[in-house]
Amino acid sequence: MTDEPQQIDEHEFQTFLEVSPDALLLVDAPGTIVRVNRQTEQLFGYARGDLLGRPIELLLPARFRARHEEHRAGYRARPRNRAMGEGLELFGLRADGTEFPVDISLAPLVTARGPVVAAAVRDATERKRAEANARQLAADRLRKRQALELNDGVVQGLTSARMALELGEVERATTLLDTTLASARDLVSQLLGELDTAPRLQAGDLVRSEPAIVRHDDDEVRP
């Protein structure tokens, strides 16, 4: 379908509406719902007769309605096939008053009664949940890696300081301890801040199941 409004027979188009897997609505220039399909009834919880002739803003949370009227005016000035609210979070409002995230695609059409806009609406709840889970998993992996790096850094610093003491290098040992403690404090502060928003990360994640590998100045690797 091109961006030019397509001429359709409204009654024949109703057959297409009913076989669509998405909720489909036809909205006229004043913003009145003139056609809906069965999926629209199921998604929003309204009977068809309660939707036809009503303003499309009926299906939006109240806080979005005034702005949506402005958006409709902008779309009428430049009708084209596009996703609605690109880059924005969109929500629908069910008959029972519950809100849910939606994805909406728009297309301009022309019927015998004049130009209309076809709106395809899809419940975005599962997509949003999957995206949130993916972000949470990525954040958990990052925090656990940071925790292990903290553990390794402390073990290596303490081990190096101990070896310096064994060699009688007290000043070097003191410097190593100060550096290790300062670095550990910074990392712990960062991790504790993240723990407040990431309860899945447990305190035990800060400890390795195996000791860190320590590389010394002579490049000898010891456990």
GROMACS .gro file of N, CA and C in nm, residues 70-80:
model
   33
   70GLU      N    1  -0.467   1.692   1.883
   70GLU     CA    2  -0.367   1.769   1.808
   70GLU      C    3  -0.296   1.679   1.708
   71HIS      N    4  -0.263   1.557   1.750
   71HIS     CA    5  -0.195   1.463   1.661
   71HIS      C    6  -0.284   1.427   1.542
   72ARG      N    7  -0.414   1.411   1.566
   72ARG     CA    8  -0.505   1.378   1.457
   72ARG      C    9  -0.507   1.490   1.354
   73ALA      N   10  -0.506   1.613   1.402
   73ALA     CA   11  -0.504   1.727   1.310
   73ALA      C   12  -0.376   1.727   1.227
   74GLY      N   13  -0.264   1.695   1.291
   74GLY     CA   14  -0.137   1.688   1.218
   74GLY      C   15  -0.138   1.577   1.115
   75TYR      N   16  -0.200   1.463   1.150
   75TYR     CA   17  -0.205   1.351   1.056
   75TYR      C   18  -0.294   1.384   0.937
   76ARG      N   19  -0.406   1.453   0.961
   76ARG     CA   20  -0.494   1.492   0.850
   76ARG      C   21  -0.421   1.583   0.751
   77ALA      N   22  -0.331   1.666   0.805
   77ALA     CA   23  -0.257   1.758   0.718
   77ALA      C   24  -0.156   1.684   0.631
   78ARG      N   25  -0.108   1.569   0.680
   78ARG     CA   26  -0.011   1.490   0.605
   78ARG      C   27  -0.037   1.341   0.626
   79PRO      N   28  -0.144   1.289   0.567
   79PRO     CA   29  -0.177   1.147   0.586
   79PRO      C   30  -0.079   1.056   0.513
   80ARG      N   31  -0.034   0.954   0.581
   80ARG     CA   32   0.058   0.856   0.521
   80ARG      C   33   0.060   0.730   0.606
   0.00000   0.00000   0.00000
